[in-house]
């Protein structure tokens, strides 16, 4: 790997992104075994530093660490000495003083994982930083697409929803375009970043046209916790205009692969009978998340083979 840390896919080249995906497929095989554990990271210690809520990412990283036999510690900001006034820097340096090898961090502030690298020598893995990036989600989404279609090059991917506040959208856009997919963004104009086309994507505000064009769509929820004001008139209007409903898919009459990073708001951006349909690969994404996080931990923390003299 060219990079020591995984802060965002923007820093990673296409070859290294593809290496993670290919390595994830080898770890998927381990996850199918009766005993799902290998000694790859025995003796390594990883701290999961979560300053924001998570279900999938946190459990997925924990499982990945356990499957690789790493020692892992969970840290929750809500029950730490940060409550007593300790700074982010002091917290990080005190944790590292206990001799750890890696830190997986989720934080509401964009750039917090980069900031952390200034204080610690440990490998830092970004588990989502505010509206910036969610690189392991981008990697697991690409792994799921490669599993479904056999390749990423040339695929047509629609990303539908709140693009402005979505770190998942950003990591997907960056990763997919680096690997040669075509990406079209769709959602309310108030939730579309200005000049986003500069990232090499197309914008189309007509959901039906995007569904007709795409091989797969990644559906995002409205990130209300990251919005200071309301960007949409009502949930009902959002569902009518942008929601992926059974009625809309039936009207289009085309098979399309449905993705969602979770957590889902059923009945808003996606209907239950779409989320639970045979065309949805949402739970495959979750399974691939464990394999991708095993791949990242192995590639960034595993002992490198010694070079011959
Ligand atoms: N996709 C995702 O990041 O989910 P969590 O917030 O539950 O980790």
PDB file of C-alpha atoms and ligand atoms in Angstrom:
ATOM      1  CA  UNK A   1       0.000   0.000   0.000  1.00  0.00           C
ATOM      2  CA  UNK A   2       1.246   3.465  -0.913  1.00  0.00           C
ATOM      3  CA  UNK A   3      -0.540   4.995   2.118  1.00  0.00           C
ATOM      4  CA  UNK A   4       0.077   4.370   5.824  1.00  0.00           C
ATOM      5  CA  UNK A   5      -3.468   5.447   6.795  1.00  0.00           C
ATOM      6  CA  UNK A   6      -6.951   5.197   5.288  1.00  0.00           C
ATOM      7  CA  UNK A   7      -8.271   8.739   5.707  1.00  0.00           C
ATOM      8  CA  UNK A   8     -10.211   8.945   2.457  1.00  0.00           C
ATOM      9  CA  UNK A   9     -10.304   7.327  -0.987  1.00  0.00           C
ATOM     10  CA  UNK A  10      -9.212  10.660  -2.439  1.00  0.00           C
ATOM     11  CA  UNK A  11      -5.648   9.819  -1.277  1.00  0.00           C
ATOM     12  CA  UNK A  12      -5.664   6.244  -2.643  1.00  0.00           C
ATOM     13  CA  UNK A  13      -4.790   5.248  -6.192  1.00  0.00           C
ATOM     14  CA  UNK A  14      -6.915   2.895  -8.318  1.00  0.00           C
ATOM     15  CA  UNK A  15      -4.425   0.022  -7.972  1.00  0.00           C
ATOM     16  CA  UNK A  16      -4.521   0.076  -4.154  1.00  0.00           C
ATOM     17  CA  UNK A  17      -8.335   0.392  -4.136  1.00  0.00           C
ATOM     18  CA  UNK A  18      -8.535  -2.672  -6.409  1.00  0.00           C
ATOM     19  CA  UNK A  19      -6.089  -4.541  -4.126  1.00  0.00           C
ATOM     20  CA  UNK A  20      -8.421  -3.967  -1.151  1.00  0.00           C
ATOM     21  CA  UNK A  21     -11.409  -5.283  -3.133  1.00  0.00           C
ATOM     22  CA  UNK A  22      -9.488  -8.360  -4.354  1.00  0.00           C
ATOM     23  CA  UNK A  23      -8.196  -9.045  -0.819  1.00  0.00           C
ATOM     24  CA  UNK A  24     -11.734  -8.706   0.549  1.00  0.00           C
ATOM     25  CA  UNK A  25     -12.854 -11.588  -1.691  1.00  0.00           C
ATOM     26  CA  UNK A  26     -10.209 -13.850  -0.125  1.00  0.00           C
ATOM     27  CA  UNK A  27     -11.510 -12.898   3.343  1.00  0.00           C
ATOM     28  CA  UNK A  28     -15.124 -13.547   2.254  1.00  0.00           C
ATOM     29  CA  UNK A  29     -14.069 -17.192   1.901  1.00  0.00           C
ATOM     30  CA  UNK A  30     -12.919 -17.237   5.560  1.00  0.00           C
ATOM     31  CA  UNK A  31     -16.306 -15.838   6.638  1.00  0.00           C
ATOM     32  CA  UNK A  32     -18.020 -18.874   5.073  1.00  0.00           C
ATOM     33  CA  UNK A  33     -15.946 -21.354   7.139  1.00  0.00           C
ATOM     34  CA  UNK A  34     -17.339 -23.054  10.294  1.00  0.00           C
ATOM     35  CA  UNK A  35     -14.446 -21.506  12.288  1.00  0.00           C
ATOM     36  CA  UNK A  36     -14.212 -17.925  11.026  1.00  0.00           C
ATOM     37  CA  UNK A  37     -10.884 -16.974  12.566  1.00  0.00           C
ATOM     38  CA  UNK A  38      -7.275 -16.686  11.321  1.00  0.00           C
ATOM     39  CA  UNK A  39      -4.144 -15.657  13.293  1.00  0.00           C
ATOM     40  CA  UNK A  40      -3.152 -12.891  10.811  1.00  0.00           C
ATOM     41  CA  UNK A  41      -3.104  -9.975  13.314  1.00  0.00           C
ATOM     42  CA  UNK A  42      -2.182 -11.912  16.473  1.00  0.00           C
ATOM     43  CA  UNK A  43      -0.244  -9.545  18.778  1.00  0.00           C
ATOM     44  CA  UNK A  44      -1.638  -6.368  17.186  1.00  0.00           C
ATOM     45  CA  UNK A  45      -3.912  -4.045  19.172  1.00  0.00           C
ATOM     46  CA  UNK A  46      -6.564  -1.810  17.636  1.00  0.00           C
ATOM     47  CA  UNK A  47      -8.706   0.794  19.420  1.00  0.00           C
ATOM     48  CA  UNK A  48     -12.124   1.671  18.030  1.00  0.00           C
ATOM     49  CA  UNK A  49     -12.588   5.345  18.841  1.00  0.00           C
ATOM     50  CA  UNK A  50     -16.233   6.274  18.229  1.00  0.00           C
ATOM     51  CA  UNK A  51     -17.386   9.845  18.830  1.00  0.00           C
ATOM     52  CA  UNK A  52     -20.647   9.319  16.911  1.00  0.00           C
ATOM     53  CA  UNK A  53     -23.357   6.627  16.776  1.00  0.00           C
ATOM     54  CA  UNK A  54     -22.891   3.566  14.601  1.00  0.00           C
ATOM     55  CA  UNK A  55     -24.368   0.102  14.206  1.00  0.00           C
ATOM     56  CA  UNK A  56     -22.909  -1.463  11.034  1.00  0.00           C
ATOM     57  CA  UNK A  57     -19.457   0.137  10.892  1.00  0.00           C
ATOM     58  CA  UNK A  58     -18.645  -0.424  14.540  1.00  0.00           C
ATOM     59  CA  UNK A  59     -19.803  -4.043  14.718  1.00  0.00           C
ATOM     60  CA  UNK A  60     -18.210  -4.743  11.353  1.00  0.00           C
ATOM     61  CA  UNK A  61     -14.805  -3.407  12.473  1.00  0.00           C
ATOM     62  CA  UNK A  62     -15.077  -5.316  15.774  1.00  0.00           C
ATOM     63  CA  UNK A  63     -15.895  -8.541  13.960  1.00  0.00           C
ATOM     64  CA  UNK A  64     -13.111  -7.979  11.430  1.00  0.00           C
ATOM     65  CA  UNK A  65     -10.606  -7.471  14.254  1.00  0.00           C
ATOM     66  CA  UNK A  66     -11.812 -10.601  16.079  1.00  0.00           C
ATOM     67  CA  UNK A  67     -11.753 -12.693  12.877  1.00  0.00           C
ATOM     68  CA  UNK A  68      -8.099 -11.648  12.382  1.00  0.00           C
ATOM     69  CA  UNK A  69      -7.193 -12.399  16.060  1.00  0.00           C
ATOM     70  CA  UNK A  70      -6.250  -8.782  16.851  1.00  0.00           C
ATOM     71  CA  UNK A  71      -6.746  -7.493  20.407  1.00  0.00           C
ATOM     72  CA  UNK A  72      -9.412  -4.801  20.286  1.00  0.00           C
ATOM     73  CA  UNK A  73     -10.640  -2.131  22.681  1.00  0.00           C
ATOM     74  CA  UNK A  74     -13.810  -0.087  22.267  1.00  0.00           C
ATOM     75  CA  UNK A  75     -13.903   3.567  23.262  1.00  0.00           C
ATOM     76  CA  UNK A  76     -17.115   5.588  23.457  1.00  0.00           C
ATOM     77  CA  UNK A  77     -16.730   9.350  23.883  1.00  0.00           C
ATOM     78  CA  UNK A  78     -19.956   9.500  25.926  1.00  0.00           C
ATOM     79  CA  UNK A  79     -18.475   7.492  28.834  1.00  0.00           C
ATOM     80  CA  UNK A  80     -14.867   8.730  28.616  1.00  0.00           C
ATOM     81  CA  UNK A  81     -12.852  11.456  30.366  1.00  0.00           C
ATOM     82  CA  UNK A  82     -13.722  13.783  27.468  1.00  0.00           C
ATOM     83  CA  UNK A  83     -16.848  14.349  29.594  1.00  0.00           C
ATOM     84  CA  UNK A  84     -14.500  15.771  32.297  1.00  0.00           C
ATOM     85  CA  UNK A  85     -12.873  18.228  29.903  1.00  0.00           C
ATOM     86  CA  UNK A  86      -9.964  16.191  28.496  1.00  0.00           C
ATOM     87  CA  UNK A  87      -8.990  17.273  24.983  1.00  0.00           C
ATOM     88  CA  UNK A  88      -9.118  15.135  21.831  1.00  0.00           C
ATOM     89  CA  UNK A  89      -5.292  15.345  21.613  1.00  0.00           C
ATOM     90  CA  UNK A  90      -4.754  14.206  25.233  1.00  0.00           C
ATOM     91  CA  UNK A  91      -7.246  11.385  24.835  1.00  0.00           C
ATOM     92  CA  UNK A  92      -5.526  10.138  21.675  1.00  0.00           C
ATOM     93  CA  UNK A  93      -1.998  10.411  23.085  1.00  0.00           C
ATOM     94  CA  UNK A  94      -2.978   8.651  26.336  1.00  0.00           C
ATOM     95  CA  UNK A  95      -4.510   5.779  24.385  1.00  0.00           C
ATOM     96  CA  UNK A  96      -1.423   5.481  22.188  1.00  0.00           C
ATOM     97  CA  UNK A  97       0.892   5.535  25.238  1.00  0.00           C
ATOM     98  CA  UNK A  98      -0.629   2.150  26.122  1.00  0.00           C
ATOM     99  CA  UNK A  99       1.134   0.715  23.013  1.00  0.00           C
ATOM    100  CA  UNK A 100      -1.454   0.244  20.353  1.00  0.00           C
ATOM    101  CA  UNK A 101      -0.959  -0.348  16.630  1.00  0.00           C
ATOM    102  CA  UNK A 102      -4.104   1.036  15.029  1.00  0.00           C
ATOM    103  CA  UNK A 103      -6.994   3.421  15.650  1.00  0.00           C
ATOM    104  CA  UNK A 104     -10.341   3.182  13.884  1.00  0.00           C
ATOM    105  CA  UNK A 105     -12.133   6.482  14.335  1.00  0.00           C
ATOM    106  CA  UNK A 106     -15.619   7.837  13.648  1.00  0.00           C
ATOM    107  CA  UNK A 107     -16.076  11.538  14.368  1.00  0.00           C
ATOM    108  CA  UNK A 108     -18.707  14.162  13.476  1.00  0.00           C
ATOM    109  CA  UNK A 109     -16.047  16.680  12.374  1.00  0.00           C
ATOM    110  CA  UNK A 110     -14.679  16.459   8.807  1.00  0.00           C
ATOM    111  CA  UNK A 111     -10.890  16.029   8.935  1.00  0.00           C
ATOM    112  CA  UNK A 112     -10.753  14.653  12.505  1.00  0.00           C
ATOM    113  CA  UNK A 113      -8.894  11.454  11.430  1.00  0.00           C
ATOM    114  CA  UNK A 114      -6.287  13.544   9.571  1.00  0.00           C
ATOM    115  CA  UNK A 115      -5.931  15.705  12.701  1.00  0.00           C
ATOM    116  CA  UNK A 116      -5.381  12.519  14.748  1.00  0.00           C
ATOM    117  CA  UNK A 117      -2.423  11.473  12.555  1.00  0.00           C
ATOM    118  CA  UNK A 118      -0.553  14.595  13.770  1.00  0.00           C
ATOM    119  CA  UNK A 119      -0.579  13.283  17.371  1.00  0.00           C
ATOM    120  CA  UNK A 120      -0.062   9.526  17.055  1.00  0.00           C
ATOM    121  CA  UNK A 121       2.220   7.064  15.253  1.00  0.00           C
ATOM    122  CA  UNK A 122      -0.495   4.391  15.023  1.00  0.00           C
ATOM    123  CA  UNK A 123      -2.211   3.575  11.730  1.00  0.00           C
ATOM    124  CA  UNK A 124      -5.438   5.624  11.512  1.00  0.00           C
ATOM    125  CA  UNK A 125      -8.515   4.298   9.712  1.00  0.00           C
ATOM    126  CA  UNK A 126     -11.417   6.668   9.055  1.00  0.00           C
ATOM    127  CA  UNK A 127     -14.766   5.074   9.970  1.00  0.00           C
ATOM    128  CA  UNK A 128     -16.668   8.178   8.807  1.00  0.00           C
ATOM    129  CA  UNK A 129     -15.840  11.840   9.483  1.00  0.00           C
ATOM    130  CA  UNK A 130     -18.813  14.194   9.317  1.00  0.00           C
ATOM    131  CA  UNK A 131     -19.802  15.072   5.760  1.00  0.00           C
ATOM    132  CA  UNK A 132     -16.300  14.315   4.430  1.00  0.00           C
ATOM    133  CA  UNK A 133     -15.654  10.613   3.633  1.00  0.00           C
ATOM    134  CA  UNK A 134     -16.600   7.094   4.676  1.00  0.00           C
ATOM    135  CA  UNK A 135     -13.900   5.185   2.809  1.00  0.00           C
ATOM    136  CA  UNK A 136     -14.644   1.662   4.061  1.00  0.00           C
ATOM    137  CA  UNK A 137     -18.315   2.117   3.046  1.00  0.00           C
ATOM    138  CA  UNK A 138     -17.159   3.166  -0.439  1.00  0.00           C
ATOM    139  CA  UNK A 139     -14.880   0.105  -0.598  1.00  0.00           C
ATOM    140  CA  UNK A 140     -17.598  -2.304   0.537  1.00  0.00           C
ATOM    141  CA  UNK A 141     -20.065  -0.819  -1.956  1.00  0.00           C
ATOM    142  CA  UNK A 142     -17.524  -1.344  -4.770  1.00  0.00           C
ATOM    143  CA  UNK A 143     -16.793  -4.888  -3.552  1.00  0.00           C
ATOM    144  CA  UNK A 144     -20.534  -5.622  -3.653  1.00  0.00           C
ATOM    145  CA  UNK A 145     -20.781  -4.239  -7.201  1.00  0.00           C
ATOM    146  CA  UNK A 146     -17.812  -6.315  -8.348  1.00  0.00           C
ATOM    147  CA  UNK A 147     -19.404  -9.390  -6.739  1.00  0.00           C
ATOM    148  CA  UNK A 148     -22.696  -8.720  -8.545  1.00  0.00           C
ATOM    149  CA  UNK A 149     -21.403  -7.642 -11.979  1.00  0.00           C
ATOM    150  CA  UNK A 150     -17.875  -9.146 -12.096  1.00  0.00           C
ATOM    151  CA  UNK A 151     -16.294  -5.730 -12.740  1.00  0.00           C
ATOM    152  CA  UNK A 152     -16.605  -2.036 -11.943  1.00  0.00           C
ATOM    153  CA  UNK A 153     -15.116  -0.568 -15.135  1.00  0.00           C
ATOM    154  CA  UNK A 154     -17.962   0.702 -17.360  1.00  0.00           C
ATOM    155  CA  UNK A 155     -20.774   0.162 -14.819  1.00  0.00           C
ATOM    156  CA  UNK A 156     -23.487   2.821 -14.676  1.00  0.00           C
ATOM    157  CA  UNK A 157     -24.208   3.743 -11.050  1.00  0.00           C
ATOM    158  CA  UNK A 158     -26.887   6.156  -9.821  1.00  0.00           C
ATOM    159  CA  UNK A 159     -26.525   7.724  -6.365  1.00  0.00           C
ATOM    160  CA  UNK A 160     -29.885   9.092  -5.218  1.00  0.00           C
ATOM    161  CA  UNK A 161     -30.670  11.274  -2.210  1.00  0.00           C
ATOM    162  CA  UNK A 162     -28.991  13.827   0.033  1.00  0.00           C
ATOM    163  CA  UNK A 163     -25.648  14.158  -1.761  1.00  0.00           C
ATOM    164  CA  UNK A 164     -24.491  17.325   0.034  1.00  0.00           C
ATOM    165  CA  UNK A 165     -24.430  15.842   3.538  1.00  0.00           C
ATOM    166  CA  UNK A 166     -23.384  12.301   2.565  1.00  0.00           C
ATOM    167  CA  UNK A 167     -19.863  11.030   3.220  1.00  0.00           C
ATOM    168  CA  UNK A 168     -20.980   7.755   1.621  1.00  0.00           C
ATOM    169  CA  UNK A 169     -21.753   9.588  -1.636  1.00  0.00           C
ATOM    170  CA  UNK A 170     -18.323  11.236  -1.640  1.00  0.00           C
ATOM    171  CA  UNK A 171     -16.360   8.019  -1.087  1.00  0.00           C
ATOM    172  CA  UNK A 172     -18.480   6.243  -3.711  1.00  0.00           C
ATOM    173  CA  UNK A 173     -18.001   9.029  -6.264  1.00  0.00           C
ATOM    174  CA  UNK A 174     -14.234   9.092  -5.729  1.00  0.00           C
ATOM    175  CA  UNK A 175     -13.749   5.310  -5.710  1.00  0.00           C
ATOM    176  CA  UNK A 176     -16.123   4.462  -8.554  1.00  0.00           C
ATOM    177  CA  UNK A 177     -14.743   7.104 -10.917  1.00  0.00           C
ATOM    178  CA  UNK A 178     -11.155   6.012 -10.142  1.00  0.00           C
ATOM    179  CA  UNK A 179     -12.111   2.438 -11.125  1.00  0.00           C
ATOM    180  CA  UNK A 180     -13.788   3.555 -14.361  1.00  0.00           C
ATOM    181  CA  UNK A 181     -17.520   3.476 -13.505  1.00  0.00           C
ATOM    182  CA  UNK A 182     -19.936   6.130 -14.766  1.00  0.00           C
ATOM    183  CA  UNK A 183     -21.728   7.916 -11.918  1.00  0.00           C
ATOM    184  CA  UNK A 184     -24.944   9.957 -12.070  1.00  0.00           C
ATOM    185  CA  UNK A 185     -26.170  11.858  -9.012  1.00  0.00           C
ATOM    186  CA  UNK A 186     -29.850  12.504  -8.383  1.00  0.00           C
ATOM    187  CA  UNK A 187     -31.807  14.177  -5.576  1.00  0.00           C
ATOM    188  CA  UNK A 188     -33.356  17.489  -4.559  1.00  0.00           C
ATOM    189  CA  UNK A 189     -31.439  20.450  -6.058  1.00  0.00           C
ATOM    190  CA  UNK A 190     -31.178  21.879  -2.522  1.00  0.00           C
ATOM    191  CA  UNK A 191     -29.168  18.775  -1.513  1.00  0.00           C
ATOM    192  CA  UNK A 192     -26.853  18.721  -4.550  1.00  0.00           C
ATOM    193  CA  UNK A 193     -23.385  20.319  -4.095  1.00  0.00           C
ATOM    194  CA  UNK A 194     -22.604  23.222  -6.428  1.00  0.00           C
ATOM    195  CA  UNK A 195     -20.149  22.277  -9.238  1.00  0.00           C
ATOM    196  CA  UNK A 196     -20.199  18.594  -8.221  1.00  0.00           C
ATOM    197  CA  UNK A 197     -19.696  17.723 -11.932  1.00  0.00           C
ATOM    198  CA  UNK A 198     -16.035  18.695 -11.421  1.00  0.00           C
ATOM    199  CA  UNK A 199     -15.666  15.314  -9.647  1.00  0.00           C
ATOM    200  CA  UNK A 200     -16.298  13.574 -12.992  1.00  0.00           C
ATOM    201  CA  UNK A 201     -19.990  12.774 -12.445  1.00  0.00           C
ATOM    202  CA  UNK A 202     -23.255  13.726 -14.168  1.00  0.00           C
ATOM    203  CA  UNK A 203     -26.263  15.256 -12.397  1.00  0.00           C
ATOM    204  CA  UNK A 204     -29.801  14.308 -13.454  1.00  0.00           C
ATOM    205  CA  UNK A 205     -32.766  15.459 -11.356  1.00  0.00           C
ATOM    206  CA  UNK A 206     -35.174  12.999 -13.026  1.00  0.00           C
ATOM    207  CA  UNK A 207     -35.235   9.820 -10.906  1.00  0.00           C
ATOM    208  CA  UNK A 208     -37.049   7.765 -13.558  1.00  0.00           C
ATOM    209  CA  UNK A 209     -34.377   8.587 -16.150  1.00  0.00           C
ATOM    210  CA  UNK A 210     -31.611   7.629 -13.708  1.00  0.00           C
ATOM    211  CA  UNK A 211     -33.330   4.316 -12.912  1.00  0.00           C
ATOM    212  CA  UNK A 212     -33.706   3.573 -16.645  1.00  0.00           C
ATOM    213  CA  UNK A 213     -30.010   4.348 -17.261  1.00  0.00           C
ATOM    214  CA  UNK A 214     -28.316   2.689 -14.288  1.00  0.00           C
ATOM    215  CA  UNK A 215     -27.147  -0.884 -13.647  1.00  0.00           C
ATOM    216  CA  UNK A 216     -27.419  -0.203  -9.913  1.00  0.00           C
ATOM    217  CA  UNK A 217     -28.594   2.616  -7.662  1.00  0.00           C
ATOM    218  CA  UNK A 218     -27.234   3.458  -4.228  1.00  0.00           C
ATOM    219  CA  UNK A 219     -30.029   5.098  -2.237  1.00  0.00           C
ATOM    220  CA  UNK A 220     -29.178   7.554   0.544  1.00  0.00           C
ATOM    221  CA  UNK A 221     -31.253   8.794   3.432  1.00  0.00           C
ATOM    222  CA  UNK A 222     -31.904  12.414   4.334  1.00  0.00           C
ATOM    223  CA  UNK A 223     -29.165  13.282   6.844  1.00  0.00           C
ATOM    224  CA  UNK A 224     -31.346  15.329   9.169  1.00  0.00           C
ATOM    225  CA  UNK A 225     -28.727  15.267  11.951  1.00  0.00           C
ATOM    226  CA  UNK A 226     -26.295  17.156   9.661  1.00  0.00           C
ATOM    227  CA  UNK A 227     -28.783  19.771   8.425  1.00  0.00           C
ATOM    228  CA  UNK A 228     -29.155  23.067  10.287  1.00  0.00           C
ATOM    229  CA  UNK A 229     -32.337  23.917   8.348  1.00  0.00           C
ATOM    230  CA  UNK A 230     -34.825  21.862   6.384  1.00  0.00           C
ATOM    231  CA  UNK A 231     -33.793  21.449   2.735  1.00  0.00           C
ATOM    232  CA  UNK A 232     -37.048  19.754   1.691  1.00  0.00           C
ATOM    233  CA  UNK A 233     -40.658  20.904   2.154  1.00  0.00           C
ATOM    234  CA  UNK A 234     -41.798  17.616   3.711  1.00  0.00           C
ATOM    235  CA  UNK A 235     -41.002  13.907   3.965  1.00  0.00           C
ATOM    236  CA  UNK A 236     -44.160  13.197   1.972  1.00  0.00           C
ATOM    237  CA  UNK A 237     -42.953  15.393  -0.891  1.00  0.00           C
ATOM    238  CA  UNK A 238     -39.489  13.817  -0.761  1.00  0.00           C
ATOM    239  CA  UNK A 239     -40.981  10.338  -1.068  1.00  0.00           C
ATOM    240  CA  UNK A 240     -43.215  11.422  -3.962  1.00  0.00           C
ATOM    241  CA  UNK A 241     -40.347  12.971  -5.929  1.00  0.00           C
ATOM    242  CA  UNK A 242     -37.264  10.976  -4.974  1.00  0.00           C
ATOM    243  CA  UNK A 243     -38.386   7.868  -3.111  1.00  0.00           C
ATOM    244  CA  UNK A 244     -37.667   4.482  -4.694  1.00  0.00           C
ATOM    245  CA  UNK A 245     -41.113   2.950  -4.496  1.00  0.00           C
ATOM    246  CA  UNK A 246     -42.457  -0.327  -5.876  1.00  0.00           C
ATOM    247  CA  UNK A 247     -44.904   1.632  -8.010  1.00  0.00           C
ATOM    248  CA  UNK A 248     -42.035   3.626  -9.582  1.00  0.00           C
ATOM    249  CA  UNK A 249     -39.979   0.508 -10.320  1.00  0.00           C
ATOM    250  CA  UNK A 250     -43.017  -1.323 -11.759  1.00  0.00           C
ATOM    251  CA  UNK A 251     -43.767   1.657 -13.999  1.00  0.00           C
ATOM    252  CA  UNK A 252     -40.200   1.643 -15.305  1.00  0.00           C
ATOM    253  CA  UNK A 253     -40.354  -2.131 -15.780  1.00  0.00           C
ATOM    254  CA  UNK A 254     -36.613  -2.767 -15.606  1.00  0.00           C
ATOM    255  CA  UNK A 255     -34.506  -4.983 -13.326  1.00  0.00           C
ATOM    256  CA  UNK A 256     -32.155  -2.797 -11.327  1.00  0.00           C
ATOM    257  CA  UNK A 257     -29.795  -3.598  -8.473  1.00  0.00           C
ATOM    258  CA  UNK A 258     -30.752  -1.749  -5.290  1.00  0.00           C
ATOM    259  CA  UNK A 259     -28.134  -0.678  -2.737  1.00  0.00           C
ATOM    260  CA  UNK A 260     -28.374   1.260   0.517  1.00  0.00           C
ATOM    261  CA  UNK A 261     -25.571   1.916   3.030  1.00  0.00           C
ATOM    262  CA  UNK A 262     -27.987   1.972   6.000  1.00  0.00           C
ATOM    263  CA  UNK A 263     -29.479   3.066   8.247  1.00  0.00           C
ATOM    264  CA  UNK A 264     -32.630   3.007   6.079  1.00  0.00           C
ATOM    265  CA  UNK A 265     -35.706   5.157   6.581  1.00  0.00           C
ATOM    266  CA  UNK A 266     -38.271   2.749   5.154  1.00  0.00           C
ATOM    267  CA  UNK A 267     -41.173   4.546   3.528  1.00  0.00           C
ATOM    268  CA  UNK A 268     -39.092   7.676   2.896  1.00  0.00           C
ATOM    269  CA  UNK A 269     -36.166   7.150   0.481  1.00  0.00           C
ATOM    270  CA  UNK A 270     -36.939   3.454  -0.055  1.00  0.00           C
ATOM    271  CA  UNK A 271     -40.064   1.321   0.294  1.00  0.00           C
ATOM    272  CA  UNK A 272     -39.942  -1.878   2.337  1.00  0.00           C
ATOM    273  CA  UNK A 273     -40.888  -4.095  -0.596  1.00  0.00           C
ATOM    274  CA  UNK A 274     -38.003  -2.595  -2.607  1.00  0.00           C
ATOM    275  CA  UNK A 275     -35.488  -2.939   0.255  1.00  0.00           C
ATOM    276  CA  UNK A 276     -36.526  -6.566   0.823  1.00  0.00           C
ATOM    277  CA  UNK A 277     -36.785  -7.535  -2.861  1.00  0.00           C
ATOM    278  CA  UNK A 278     -34.554 -10.013  -4.705  1.00  0.00           C
ATOM    279  CA  UNK A 279     -32.908  -7.117  -6.555  1.00  0.00           C
ATOM    280  CA  UNK A 280     -31.656  -5.565  -3.299  1.00  0.00           C
ATOM    281  CA  UNK A 281     -28.078  -6.440  -2.263  1.00  0.00           C
ATOM    282  CA  UNK A 282     -28.245  -4.420   0.960  1.00  0.00           C
ATOM    283  CA  UNK A 283     -27.410  -7.310   3.307  1.00  0.00           C
ATOM    284  CA  UNK A 284     -24.625  -8.464   0.946  1.00  0.00           C
ATOM    285  CA  UNK A 285     -23.153  -4.992   1.395  1.00  0.00           C
ATOM    286  CA  UNK A 286     -23.177  -5.577   5.167  1.00  0.00           C
ATOM    287  CA  UNK A 287     -21.445  -8.969   4.845  1.00  0.00           C
ATOM    288  CA  UNK A 288     -18.875  -7.531   2.427  1.00  0.00           C
ATOM    289  CA  UNK A 289     -18.269  -4.790   4.988  1.00  0.00           C
ATOM    290  CA  UNK A 290     -16.687  -7.305   7.360  1.00  0.00           C
ATOM    291  CA  UNK A 291     -14.489  -8.715   4.569  1.00  0.00           C
ATOM    292  CA  UNK A 292     -13.423  -5.245   3.393  1.00  0.00           C
ATOM    293  CA  UNK A 293     -12.524  -4.174   6.931  1.00  0.00           C
ATOM    294  CA  UNK A 294     -10.531  -7.396   7.385  1.00  0.00           C
ATOM    295  CA  UNK A 295      -8.711  -6.559   4.129  1.00  0.00           C
ATOM    296  CA  UNK A 296      -7.927  -2.992   5.231  1.00  0.00           C
ATOM    297  CA  UNK A 297      -6.709  -4.098   8.679  1.00  0.00           C
ATOM    298  CA  UNK A 298      -4.552  -6.826   7.103  1.00  0.00           C
ATOM    299  CA  UNK A 299      -3.089  -4.545   4.416  1.00  0.00           C
ATOM    300  CA  UNK A 300      -2.332  -1.634   6.787  1.00  0.00           C
ATOM    301  CA  UNK A 301      -1.426  -3.482  10.006  1.00  0.00           C
ATOM    302  CA  UNK A 302      -0.218  -6.906   8.889  1.00  0.00           C
ATOM    303  CA  UNK A 303       3.514  -7.662   9.017  1.00  0.00           C
ATOM    304  CA  UNK A 304       5.045  -7.173   5.588  1.00  0.00           C
ATOM    305  CA  UNK A 305       7.060 -10.081   4.127  1.00  0.00           C
ATOM    306  CA  UNK A 306      10.809  -9.458   4.666  1.00  0.00           C
ATOM    307  CA  UNK A 307      12.622  -8.498   1.466  1.00  0.00           C
ATOM    308  CA  UNK A 308      15.384 -10.907   0.304  1.00  0.00           C
ATOM    309  CA  UNK A 309      18.967  -9.521   0.323  1.00  0.00           C
TER     310      UNK A 309
HETATM  311  N1  LIG B   1     -23.379   2.629   6.843  1.00  0.00           N
HETATM  312  C1  LIG B   1     -23.030   3.069   8.063  1.00  0.00           C
HETATM  313  O1  LIG B   1     -22.040   3.773   8.240  1.00  0.00           O
HETATM  314  O2  LIG B   1     -23.843   2.637   9.069  1.00  0.00           O
HETATM  315  P1  LIG B   1     -23.617   2.970  10.641  1.00  0.00           P
HETATM  316  O3  LIG B   1     -23.798   4.452  10.805  1.00  0.00           O
HETATM  317  O4  LIG B   1     -24.646   2.151  11.359  1.00  0.00           O
HETATM  318  O5  LIG B   1     -22.213   2.550  10.988  1.00  0.00           O
END
